[in-house]
XYZ file of C-alpha atoms in Angstrom:
102
model
C 1.195 -136.583 152.435
C 4.229 -134.994 151.922
C 2.494 -132.470 149.283
C -0.238 -131.174 151.677
C -3.712 -130.355 148.815
C -3.665 -127.167 149.141
C -0.218 -127.053 147.656
C -1.347 -128.969 144.848
C -4.128 -127.089 144.187
C -2.399 -124.454 143.919
C -0.638 -125.221 140.983
C -3.424 -126.948 138.662
C -4.792 -123.987 139.253
C -2.008 -122.048 137.884
C -1.547 -124.654 135.111
C -4.818 -124.120 134.383
C -5.049 -120.322 134.116
C -1.938 -121.249 132.773
C -2.974 -123.137 129.370
C -6.373 -121.298 129.449
C -4.570 -118.202 129.015
C -2.057 -119.032 126.168
C -5.192 -120.988 124.456
C -6.573 -116.601 124.709
C -2.853 -115.576 123.090
C -2.310 -117.799 120.324
C -5.210 -118.620 118.681
C -4.269 -118.299 115.394
C -1.558 -121.149 115.897
C -3.639 -124.737 115.778
C -0.348 -126.752 116.942
C 0.222 -124.013 120.070
C -3.489 -124.118 120.867
C -3.255 -128.179 121.212
C -0.032 -127.851 123.768
C -2.518 -125.118 126.339
C -5.389 -127.466 126.172
C -3.444 -130.523 126.843
C -1.590 -128.709 130.145
C -5.105 -127.891 131.089
C -5.916 -131.535 130.467
C -3.140 -132.107 133.110
C -3.629 -129.493 136.045
C -7.036 -131.035 136.033
C -5.457 -134.345 135.334
C -2.963 -133.821 138.392
C -6.594 -132.325 140.865
C -8.042 -135.926 139.965
C -5.552 -137.769 141.450
C -4.104 -135.914 144.318
C -8.114 -135.920 145.628
C -7.437 -139.479 145.282
C -4.856 -139.682 147.109
C -6.291 -137.216 149.707
C -9.018 -139.643 149.827
C -7.367 -142.560 149.572
C -9.893 -143.772 146.566
C -8.615 -144.394 143.510
C -11.432 -142.752 142.087
C -9.539 -140.127 140.685
C -6.935 -141.220 139.180
C -9.085 -144.159 136.684
C -9.913 -140.817 136.368
C -6.645 -139.459 134.741
C -6.036 -142.065 133.336
C -9.225 -142.357 131.678
C -8.010 -138.181 130.462
C -4.645 -139.797 129.420
C -6.164 -141.808 126.910
C -8.913 -139.679 125.938
C -5.536 -137.075 125.949
C -3.666 -139.027 123.410
C -7.409 -140.368 121.607
C -7.578 -136.132 120.419
C -3.950 -135.521 120.325
C -3.667 -138.213 116.919
C -6.734 -136.705 115.452
C -6.013 -133.283 116.085
C -1.209 -133.824 114.014
C -3.569 -135.629 112.201
C -5.668 -132.412 111.954
C -2.660 -129.812 111.423
C -0.762 -132.380 108.896
C -3.323 -132.728 106.205
C -4.409 -128.917 105.917
C -0.526 -127.678 106.647
C 0.037 -129.856 102.784
C -3.074 -128.729 101.874
C -2.173 -125.021 103.009
C 0.807 -124.773 103.157
C 0.094 -123.228 106.970
C -1.396 -122.704 110.898
C -2.630 -120.015 111.075
C -6.975 -120.822 112.100
C -7.672 -117.514 110.454
C -6.805 -118.910 107.693
C -9.633 -121.447 107.292
C -12.731 -120.062 107.170
C -14.423 -121.852 105.293
C -16.412 -124.192 107.954
C -18.121 -122.084 109.345
C -21.389 -121.794 108.482
């Protein structure tokens, strides 16, 4: 392995906390929330692929492919929801969509 596992884990940790910080900072914007969730999922995929390369098994790569498929489905549904809400209310501010609260 050319890049040490520790460096990859540090990068993945930074990406994950960057995504988490962005998610907490932009809670009012649906699109930015989706982008931050994507950054967090990419950090997780990076850890899976690095672990897979480190131990020489394909399990982590299979999980990464599964996460990619899950992410693409999540993004397509979420973007459809964002487009619908934007057409309905002309905004993507999450504070204005509170009628679904119980």
